[in-house]
Amino acid sequence: MKQLSIVENVAFNLIKQAVIYLPEDVKEALRKAYAEETSETGKTQLKAILENIVLAEKHEAPVCQDTGTVTFYVKAGSQVKNLDGVEAALVMATRKATREIPLRPNAVDPFTQKNSGDNTGRFVPYLHWEIVQGDSLELIVMLKGGGSENVSAIGMLVPSEGVKGLKRFVIDAVIKAGAQPCPPTILGVAVGGGADVAMKLAKKALLRPLGEANADRRLAELEREILEAANMTGIGPMGLGGKITVLRVHVDYAHRHPASFPVAVAFNCWAARRASARLSADGKVEYLTHKIEW
Ligand code: SF4
C-alpha cells in the first residue's frame, strides 16, 4: 500500500460510518422484528430503537452513547506494500475518530483504572490479521459495547454432551444475559478449537451479513433451531418481554481435541456496528457496507 494516509483516512471513515449508520441488513432485520413482534411492550421498544436509528442518521451522531471498543479485521493481500505501517495508521484513525466524531473513550488500564482518553492502549484497537492472495487490503471495523461484551460465554463442555449440550449452553447464556446485551441481539456461536479459537470464531461470526445463509447446511439448521429456542425465552426487545429476543444466530466451528468440546457465544446488541472497505494497490477505495464518505 503506497499511502498509509489513505489507510488512515479509510479507517476513520469506516469508524464514522459504523458508529452512526447501522448496516442496511441490521436495519432491515430490526424493521422485520417490529413487524413480527406481538407484545405491545416489545413493539414499543422496537419502535424506539428504529426512531433512535433515524435520529442518529439525521444528526450524524453515534447511534448509542456507548461507542464500544474498536476492533479491526484486516484481510491483507500478500503483495500489499508497507503492511508494517498499517497498525499505526489504524491507531491514528482511532484517535482522530475519538476526537472528531466524537467517540466515548473506552480504553482503561485494568491495573491503574486510568482511561487512555483516546480509545487506544495495549491491544486496543485490536487487529485480527488474515493474509490472502493479491495486492488489496480489506478493512472491517467492529465497534462493540460493554453491555453485549459482558455476557459473552465460554463453556468447556464434555464431548459426550455434543450438539445437544451446545444448544443447552447457548440458550442458558441467552437466559442469563437477559436484558443486559440490549436485545434483540445477534448471536455468534462457535464450537471446537481451543477456548481462544472458539471465542475468536464466535465473534467473527457476528460480521456475517444478516440474512446470508450459512453455506454449511448442518450449521444453517443449527442456527435455525437455536434462533427458535432463543425466541421462546420471552425475554424480548430490551428485555421487557416479547417474542423477538434474537435477530439471527451465526454458527462456525473448528476441529477440536478429542477430549475437548469448547462452545463460545458472542453477543451483539441491536446496535450491531460494523463497516468495511477494500483498498486497491492503485489507491482506489471501495466502501463495501456503507456508501457514505466524508
Ligand atoms: S449493549 Fe449496545 S445498545 Fe446497549 S448500551 Fe451497550 S452499545 Fe448501546
mmCIF file of C-alpha atoms and ligand atoms in Angstrom:
data_model
loop_
_atom_site.group_PDB
_atom_site.id
_atom_site.type_symbol
_atom_site.label_atom_id
_atom_site.label_comp_id
_atom_site.label_asym_id
_atom_site.label_seq_id
_atom_site.Cartn_x
_atom_site.Cartn_y
_atom_site.Cartn_z
ATOM 1 C CA MET A 1 0.000 0.000 0.000
ATOM 2 C CA LYS A 2 1.677 3.189 -1.203
ATOM 3 C CA GLN A 3 -0.009 5.686 1.021
ATOM 4 C CA LEU A 4 -0.662 4.789 4.606
ATOM 5 C CA SER A 5 -2.516 8.086 4.888
ATOM 6 C CA ILE A 6 -5.205 6.537 2.650
ATOM 7 C CA VAL A 7 -5.463 3.617 5.078
ATOM 8 C CA GLU A 8 -5.844 6.042 7.974
ATOM 9 C CA ASN A 9 -8.460 8.068 6.140
ATOM 10 C CA VAL A 10 -10.465 4.999 5.144
ATOM 11 C CA ALA A 11 -10.310 3.585 8.684
ATOM 12 C CA PHE A 12 -11.558 6.907 10.057
ATOM 13 C CA ASN A 13 -14.451 6.865 7.571
ATOM 14 C CA LEU A 14 -15.282 3.270 8.494
ATOM 15 C CA ILE A 15 -15.435 4.072 12.206
ATOM 16 C CA LYS A 16 -17.647 7.070 11.483
ATOM 17 C CA GLN A 17 -19.925 5.089 9.175
ATOM 18 C CA ALA A 18 -20.250 2.245 11.673
ATOM 19 C CA VAL A 19 -20.881 4.341 14.731
ATOM 20 C CA ILE A 20 -23.617 6.468 13.131
ATOM 21 C CA TYR A 21 -25.235 4.313 10.441
ATOM 22 C CA LEU A 22 -26.184 0.710 11.148
ATOM 23 C CA PRO A 23 -25.662 -1.571 8.145
ATOM 24 C CA GLU A 24 -28.738 -1.956 5.947
ATOM 25 C CA ASP A 25 -29.105 -5.677 6.790
ATOM 26 C CA VAL A 26 -29.289 -4.892 10.525
ATOM 27 C CA LYS A 27 -31.871 -2.143 9.977
ATOM 28 C CA GLU A 28 -33.904 -4.490 7.793
ATOM 29 C CA ALA A 29 -33.839 -7.206 10.477
ATOM 30 C CA LEU A 30 -34.983 -4.691 13.095
ATOM 31 C CA ARG A 31 -37.843 -3.498 10.854
ATOM 32 C CA LYS A 32 -38.882 -7.101 10.320
ATOM 33 C CA ALA A 33 -38.706 -7.714 14.081
ATOM 34 C CA TYR A 34 -41.003 -4.718 14.615
ATOM 35 C CA ALA A 35 -43.483 -6.112 12.109
ATOM 36 C CA GLU A 36 -43.431 -9.562 13.706
ATOM 37 C CA GLU A 37 -43.351 -8.673 17.394
ATOM 38 C CA THR A 38 -46.690 -9.394 19.037
ATOM 39 C CA SER A 39 -46.081 -7.948 22.511
ATOM 40 C CA GLU A 40 -47.174 -4.313 22.868
ATOM 41 C CA THR A 41 -44.187 -3.528 25.124
ATOM 42 C CA GLY A 42 -41.822 -5.281 22.757
ATOM 43 C CA LYS A 43 -43.217 -3.338 19.811
ATOM 44 C CA THR A 44 -42.825 -0.055 21.692
ATOM 45 C CA GLN A 45 -39.169 -0.867 22.376
ATOM 46 C CA LEU A 46 -38.505 -1.743 18.745
ATOM 47 C CA LYS A 47 -40.225 1.457 17.630
ATOM 48 C CA ALA A 48 -37.944 3.449 19.947
ATOM 49 C CA ILE A 49 -34.907 1.621 18.535
ATOM 50 C CA LEU A 50 -35.977 2.379 14.946
ATOM 51 C CA GLU A 51 -36.581 6.038 15.820
ATOM 52 C CA ASN A 52 -33.194 6.179 17.508
ATOM 53 C CA ILE A 53 -31.574 4.908 14.296
ATOM 54 C CA VAL A 54 -33.314 7.602 12.217
ATOM 55 C CA LEU A 55 -32.298 10.359 14.654
ATOM 56 C CA ALA A 56 -28.665 9.203 14.716
ATOM 57 C CA GLU A 57 -28.532 9.420 10.922
ATOM 58 C CA LYS A 58 -30.313 12.776 10.802
ATOM 59 C CA HIS A 59 -27.970 14.387 13.328
ATOM 60 C CA GLU A 60 -24.882 12.390 12.326
ATOM 61 C CA ALA A 61 -24.493 11.318 15.948
ATOM 62 C CA PRO A 62 -23.478 7.904 17.332
ATOM 63 C CA VAL A 63 -26.433 5.521 17.441
ATOM 64 C CA CYS A 64 -25.592 4.612 21.064
ATOM 65 C CA GLN A 65 -23.747 6.530 23.782
ATOM 66 C CA ASP A 66 -21.502 3.505 24.346
ATOM 67 C CA THR A 67 -19.477 3.681 21.154
ATOM 68 C CA GLY A 68 -17.748 0.449 22.126
ATOM 69 C CA THR A 69 -14.200 -0.718 21.735
ATOM 70 C CA VAL A 70 -12.668 -0.625 18.286
ATOM 71 C CA THR A 71 -11.634 -3.876 16.625
ATOM 72 C CA PHE A 72 -10.274 -4.214 13.109
ATOM 73 C CA TYR A 73 -10.317 -7.305 10.932
ATOM 74 C CA VAL A 74 -7.607 -6.861 8.311
ATOM 75 C CA LYS A 75 -7.528 -9.063 5.232
ATOM 76 C CA ALA A 76 -4.190 -8.310 3.641
ATOM 77 C CA GLY A 77 -3.051 -9.414 0.203
ATOM 78 C CA SER A 78 0.397 -10.948 0.418
ATOM 79 C CA GLN A 79 1.696 -8.421 -2.117
ATOM 80 C CA VAL A 80 0.482 -5.336 -0.256
ATOM 81 C CA LYS A 81 3.351 -2.958 0.473
ATOM 82 C CA ASN A 82 4.066 -1.312 3.827
ATOM 83 C CA LEU A 83 1.966 -3.750 5.853
ATOM 84 C CA ASP A 84 4.134 -2.963 8.861
ATOM 85 C CA GLY A 85 2.674 0.548 8.881
ATOM 86 C CA VAL A 86 -0.987 -0.466 8.833
ATOM 87 C CA GLU A 87 -1.342 -0.871 12.593
ATOM 88 C CA ALA A 88 -0.034 2.638 13.283
ATOM 89 C CA ALA A 89 -2.424 4.035 10.658
ATOM 90 C CA LEU A 90 -5.382 2.306 12.329
ATOM 91 C CA VAL A 91 -4.343 3.613 15.737
ATOM 92 C CA MET A 92 -4.129 7.161 14.316
ATOM 93 C CA ALA A 93 -7.580 6.755 12.746
ATOM 94 C CA THR A 94 -8.997 5.624 16.084
ATOM 95 C CA ARG A 95 -7.530 8.648 17.867
ATOM 96 C CA LYS A 96 -8.898 11.007 15.232
ATOM 97 C CA ALA A 97 -12.327 9.346 15.377
ATOM 98 C CA THR A 98 -12.371 9.701 19.165
ATOM 99 C CA ARG A 99 -11.637 13.436 18.880
ATOM 100 C CA GLU A 100 -13.757 14.340 15.914
ATOM 101 C CA ILE A 101 -16.904 12.191 15.873
ATOM 102 C CA PRO A 102 -16.517 12.006 18.938
ATOM 103 C CA LEU A 103 -16.364 8.525 20.453
ATOM 104 C CA ARG A 104 -16.655 7.793 24.159
ATOM 105 C CA PRO A 105 -13.169 6.956 25.472
ATOM 106 C CA ASN A 106 -13.413 3.256 26.290
ATOM 107 C CA ALA A 107 -9.851 2.043 26.868
ATOM 108 C CA VAL A 108 -8.980 1.604 30.537
ATOM 109 C CA ASP A 109 -5.796 0.199 32.071
ATOM 110 C CA PRO A 110 -7.094 -2.691 34.236
ATOM 111 C CA PHE A 111 -4.452 -2.087 36.938
ATOM 112 C CA THR A 112 -4.377 1.698 37.277
ATOM 113 C CA GLN A 113 -8.014 2.212 36.124
ATOM 114 C CA LYS A 114 -6.695 5.098 34.044
ATOM 115 C CA ASN A 115 -8.630 5.766 30.850
ATOM 116 C CA SER A 116 -6.265 6.499 27.961
ATOM 117 C CA GLY A 117 -8.817 9.038 26.725
ATOM 118 C CA ASP A 118 -8.417 8.212 23.040
ATOM 119 C CA ASN A 119 -9.660 4.616 22.657
ATOM 120 C CA THR A 120 -6.149 3.295 22.197
ATOM 121 C CA GLY A 121 -3.972 1.292 24.550
ATOM 122 C CA ARG A 122 -2.393 -2.099 24.941
ATOM 123 C CA PHE A 123 -4.096 -4.284 22.264
ATOM 124 C CA VAL A 124 -6.657 -1.546 21.629
ATOM 125 C CA PRO A 125 -7.677 -1.234 18.870
ATOM 126 C CA TYR A 126 -7.219 -4.976 18.448
ATOM 127 C CA LEU A 127 -6.231 -6.177 14.969
ATOM 128 C CA HIS A 128 -7.144 -9.582 13.584
ATOM 129 C CA TRP A 129 -4.903 -10.322 10.600
ATOM 130 C CA GLU A 130 -5.614 -12.644 7.714
ATOM 131 C CA ILE A 131 -3.140 -12.984 4.833
ATOM 132 C CA VAL A 132 -4.732 -13.734 1.471
ATOM 133 C CA GLN A 133 -3.563 -13.703 -2.154
ATOM 134 C CA GLY A 134 -3.371 -10.467 -4.095
ATOM 135 C CA ASP A 135 -2.460 -6.841 -3.598
ATOM 136 C CA SER A 136 -5.554 -5.346 -1.993
ATOM 137 C CA LEU A 137 -6.298 -4.640 1.634
ATOM 138 C CA GLU A 138 -9.720 -5.188 3.153
ATOM 139 C CA LEU A 139 -10.580 -3.460 6.402
ATOM 140 C CA ILE A 140 -13.559 -4.294 8.576
ATOM 141 C CA VAL A 141 -14.251 -2.355 11.729
ATOM 142 C CA MET A 142 -16.433 -3.614 14.547
ATOM 143 C CA LEU A 143 -17.459 -1.401 17.460
ATOM 144 C CA LYS A 144 -18.818 -3.421 20.316
ATOM 145 C CA GLY A 145 -20.329 -2.051 23.505
ATOM 146 C CA GLY A 146 -19.709 -3.295 27.032
ATOM 147 C CA GLY A 147 -23.278 -4.488 27.615
ATOM 148 C CA SER A 148 -23.077 -7.180 24.973
ATOM 149 C CA GLU A 149 -19.439 -7.996 25.616
ATOM 150 C CA ASN A 150 -20.085 -8.593 29.323
ATOM 151 C CA VAL A 151 -22.397 -11.520 28.660
ATOM 152 C CA SER A 152 -20.006 -13.411 26.362
ATOM 153 C CA ALA A 153 -19.881 -17.036 27.420
ATOM 154 C CA ILE A 154 -17.376 -19.810 27.004
ATOM 155 C CA GLY A 155 -18.022 -23.365 28.121
ATOM 156 C CA MET A 156 -15.646 -26.297 28.039
ATOM 157 C CA LEU A 157 -18.262 -28.999 27.538
ATOM 158 C CA VAL A 158 -17.740 -32.703 27.792
ATOM 159 C CA PRO A 159 -17.576 -34.142 24.245
ATOM 160 C CA SER A 160 -20.331 -36.649 25.028
ATOM 161 C CA GLU A 161 -22.736 -33.713 25.560
ATOM 162 C CA GLY A 162 -22.343 -32.962 21.840
ATOM 163 C CA VAL A 163 -24.653 -30.687 19.889
ATOM 164 C CA LYS A 164 -27.434 -31.169 22.448
ATOM 165 C CA GLY A 165 -25.117 -29.772 25.136
ATOM 166 C CA LEU A 166 -24.130 -26.931 22.813
ATOM 167 C CA LYS A 167 -27.759 -25.882 22.321
ATOM 168 C CA ARG A 168 -28.423 -26.016 26.065
ATOM 169 C CA PHE A 169 -25.303 -23.952 26.769
ATOM 170 C CA VAL A 170 -26.257 -21.253 24.244
ATOM 171 C CA ILE A 171 -29.848 -20.953 25.466
ATOM 172 C CA ASP A 172 -28.658 -20.823 29.104
ATOM 173 C CA ALA A 173 -26.312 -17.981 28.082
ATOM 174 C CA VAL A 174 -29.218 -16.107 26.455
ATOM 175 C CA ILE A 175 -31.395 -16.541 29.560
ATOM 176 C CA LYS A 176 -28.560 -15.499 31.884
ATOM 177 C CA ALA A 177 -27.813 -12.455 29.707
ATOM 178 C CA GLY A 178 -31.446 -11.284 29.893
ATOM 179 C CA ALA A 179 -31.727 -7.560 29.206
ATOM 180 C CA GLN A 180 -28.022 -6.823 29.597
ATOM 181 C CA PRO A 181 -26.955 -7.055 25.929
ATOM 182 C CA CYS A 182 -29.842 -4.802 24.777
ATOM 183 C CA PRO A 183 -31.862 -7.350 22.809
ATOM 184 C CA PRO A 184 -32.800 -8.125 20.137
ATOM 185 C CA THR A 185 -29.296 -9.462 19.760
ATOM 186 C CA ILE A 186 -27.278 -11.294 17.163
ATOM 187 C CA LEU A 187 -25.550 -14.413 18.440
ATOM 188 C CA GLY A 188 -22.188 -15.613 17.207
ATOM 189 C CA VAL A 189 -21.705 -19.222 18.252
ATOM 190 C CA ALA A 190 -18.639 -21.359 17.674
ATOM 191 C CA VAL A 191 -17.705 -24.862 18.660
ATOM 192 C CA GLY A 192 -14.343 -26.593 18.635
ATOM 193 C CA GLY A 193 -10.753 -25.429 18.584
ATOM 194 C CA GLY A 194 -9.446 -24.381 21.962
ATOM 195 C CA ALA A 195 -11.202 -21.815 24.149
ATOM 196 C CA ASP A 196 -9.403 -18.976 22.309
ATOM 197 C CA VAL A 197 -10.236 -20.233 18.815
ATOM 198 C CA ALA A 198 -13.897 -20.811 19.712
ATOM 199 C CA MET A 199 -14.313 -17.255 21.016
ATOM 200 C CA LYS A 200 -12.434 -15.753 18.088
ATOM 201 C CA LEU A 201 -14.701 -17.591 15.620
ATOM 202 C CA ALA A 202 -17.853 -16.733 17.577
ATOM 203 C CA LYS A 203 -17.009 -13.037 17.477
ATOM 204 C CA LYS A 204 -16.043 -13.142 13.827
ATOM 205 C CA ALA A 205 -19.366 -14.833 13.033
ATOM 206 C CA LEU A 206 -21.044 -11.571 14.093
ATOM 207 C CA LEU A 207 -19.599 -9.969 10.948
ATOM 208 C CA ARG A 208 -21.605 -12.165 8.608
ATOM 209 C CA PRO A 209 -24.374 -10.113 6.963
ATOM 210 C CA LEU A 210 -27.783 -10.927 8.443
ATOM 211 C CA GLY A 211 -29.863 -12.927 6.045
ATOM 212 C CA GLU A 212 -26.853 -14.515 4.364
ATOM 213 C CA ALA A 213 -27.419 -18.242 4.638
ATOM 214 C CA ASN A 214 -24.741 -20.444 6.160
ATOM 215 C CA ALA A 215 -23.101 -22.359 3.317
ATOM 216 C CA ASP A 216 -22.948 -25.463 5.544
ATOM 217 C CA ARG A 217 -26.459 -26.935 5.666
ATOM 218 C CA ARG A 218 -25.850 -28.607 9.056
ATOM 219 C CA LEU A 219 -24.898 -25.264 10.567
ATOM 220 C CA ALA A 220 -27.800 -23.481 8.861
ATOM 221 C CA GLU A 221 -30.191 -25.947 10.519
ATOM 222 C CA LEU A 222 -28.490 -25.489 13.897
ATOM 223 C CA GLU A 223 -28.767 -21.694 13.542
ATOM 224 C CA ARG A 224 -32.492 -22.038 12.862
ATOM 225 C CA GLU A 225 -33.027 -24.304 15.875
ATOM 226 C CA ILE A 226 -31.109 -22.049 18.263
ATOM 227 C CA LEU A 227 -32.932 -18.954 16.968
ATOM 228 C CA GLU A 228 -36.292 -20.614 17.503
ATOM 229 C CA ALA A 229 -35.385 -21.718 21.034
ATOM 230 C CA ALA A 230 -33.889 -18.325 21.959
ATOM 231 C CA ASN A 231 -37.068 -16.594 20.840
ATOM 232 C CA MET A 232 -39.140 -18.844 23.072
ATOM 233 C CA THR A 233 -37.477 -17.405 26.196
ATOM 234 C CA GLY A 234 -39.838 -14.412 26.176
ATOM 235 C CA ILE A 235 -37.004 -12.008 27.090
ATOM 236 C CA GLY A 236 -37.999 -9.784 24.188
ATOM 237 C CA PRO A 237 -36.809 -6.385 22.970
ATOM 238 C CA MET A 238 -34.680 -4.635 25.624
ATOM 239 C CA GLY A 239 -35.560 -7.491 27.990
ATOM 240 C CA LEU A 240 -39.063 -6.158 28.617
ATOM 241 C CA GLY A 241 -40.877 -9.171 27.267
ATOM 242 C CA GLY A 242 -41.813 -10.270 23.803
ATOM 243 C CA LYS A 243 -41.246 -12.706 21.038
ATOM 244 C CA ILE A 244 -38.086 -11.265 19.436
ATOM 245 C CA THR A 245 -35.056 -11.768 21.685
ATOM 246 C CA VAL A 246 -32.578 -12.704 18.971
ATOM 247 C CA LEU A 247 -32.485 -11.476 15.365
ATOM 248 C CA ARG A 248 -30.088 -14.060 13.949
ATOM 249 C CA VAL A 249 -27.736 -16.828 15.009
ATOM 250 C CA HIS A 250 -24.458 -17.388 13.163
ATOM 251 C CA VAL A 251 -22.563 -20.606 13.831
ATOM 252 C CA ASP A 252 -18.991 -21.534 12.952
ATOM 253 C CA TYR A 253 -16.716 -24.367 14.035
ATOM 254 C CA ALA A 254 -13.161 -25.687 14.195
ATOM 255 C CA HIS A 255 -11.919 -29.221 14.667
ATOM 256 C CA ARG A 256 -11.379 -29.996 18.344
ATOM 257 C CA HIS A 257 -9.148 -32.023 20.627
ATOM 258 C CA PRO A 258 -10.775 -35.451 21.290
ATOM 259 C CA ALA A 259 -11.171 -34.563 24.971
ATOM 260 C CA SER A 260 -12.461 -31.010 24.460
ATOM 261 C CA PHE A 261 -15.756 -29.528 23.301
ATOM 262 C CA PRO A 262 -15.417 -25.755 23.670
ATOM 263 C CA VAL A 263 -18.505 -23.682 22.928
ATOM 264 C CA ALA A 264 -18.302 -19.897 22.703
ATOM 265 C CA VAL A 265 -21.153 -17.420 22.486
ATOM 266 C CA ALA A 266 -20.590 -13.809 21.437
ATOM 267 C CA PHE A 267 -23.494 -11.373 21.647
ATOM 268 C CA ASN A 268 -24.042 -8.276 19.584
ATOM 269 C CA CYS A 269 -26.680 -5.812 20.742
ATOM 270 C CA TRP A 270 -29.249 -4.317 18.336
ATOM 271 C CA ALA A 271 -26.640 -1.594 17.663
ATOM 272 C CA ALA A 272 -24.557 -4.047 15.648
ATOM 273 C CA ARG A 273 -21.960 -1.665 14.288
ATOM 274 C CA ARG A 274 -19.631 -2.741 11.520
ATOM 275 C CA ALA A 275 -18.333 -1.262 8.273
ATOM 276 C CA SER A 276 -15.899 -2.445 5.639
ATOM 277 C CA ALA A 277 -13.886 -1.228 2.664
ATOM 278 C CA ARG A 278 -11.405 -2.558 0.136
ATOM 279 C CA LEU A 279 -8.274 -0.633 -0.844
ATOM 280 C CA SER A 280 -6.567 -1.478 -4.110
ATOM 281 C CA ALA A 281 -2.857 -1.139 -4.804
ATOM 282 C CA ASP A 282 -3.525 1.877 -7.057
ATOM 283 C CA GLY A 283 -5.152 3.732 -4.151
ATOM 284 C CA LYS A 284 -8.748 3.055 -5.255
ATOM 285 C CA VAL A 285 -11.149 2.664 -2.340
ATOM 286 C CA GLU A 286 -14.380 0.723 -2.426
ATOM 287 C CA TYR A 287 -16.697 1.025 0.547
ATOM 288 C CA LEU A 288 -18.499 -2.275 0.927
ATOM 289 C CA THR A 289 -21.171 -1.927 3.621
ATOM 290 C CA HIS A 290 -21.833 1.811 3.534
ATOM 291 C CA LYS A 291 -21.737 4.256 0.649
ATOM 292 C CA ILE A 292 -21.177 7.399 2.688
ATOM 293 C CA GLU A 293 -17.859 9.256 2.607
ATOM 294 C CA TRP A 294 -16.616 12.338 4.365
HETATM 295 S S1 SF4 B 1 -25.323 -3.081 24.679
HETATM 296 FE FE1 SF4 B 1 -25.246 -1.975 22.703
HETATM 297 S S2 SF4 B 1 -27.135 -0.763 22.576
HETATM 298 FE FE2 SF4 B 1 -26.845 -1.437 24.725
HETATM 299 S S3 SF4 B 1 -25.801 0.301 25.709
HETATM 300 FE FE3 SF4 B 1 -24.228 -1.167 25.039
HETATM 301 S S4 SF4 B 1 -23.610 -0.494 22.994
HETATM 302 FE FE4 SF4 B 1 -25.537 0.539 23.472
#
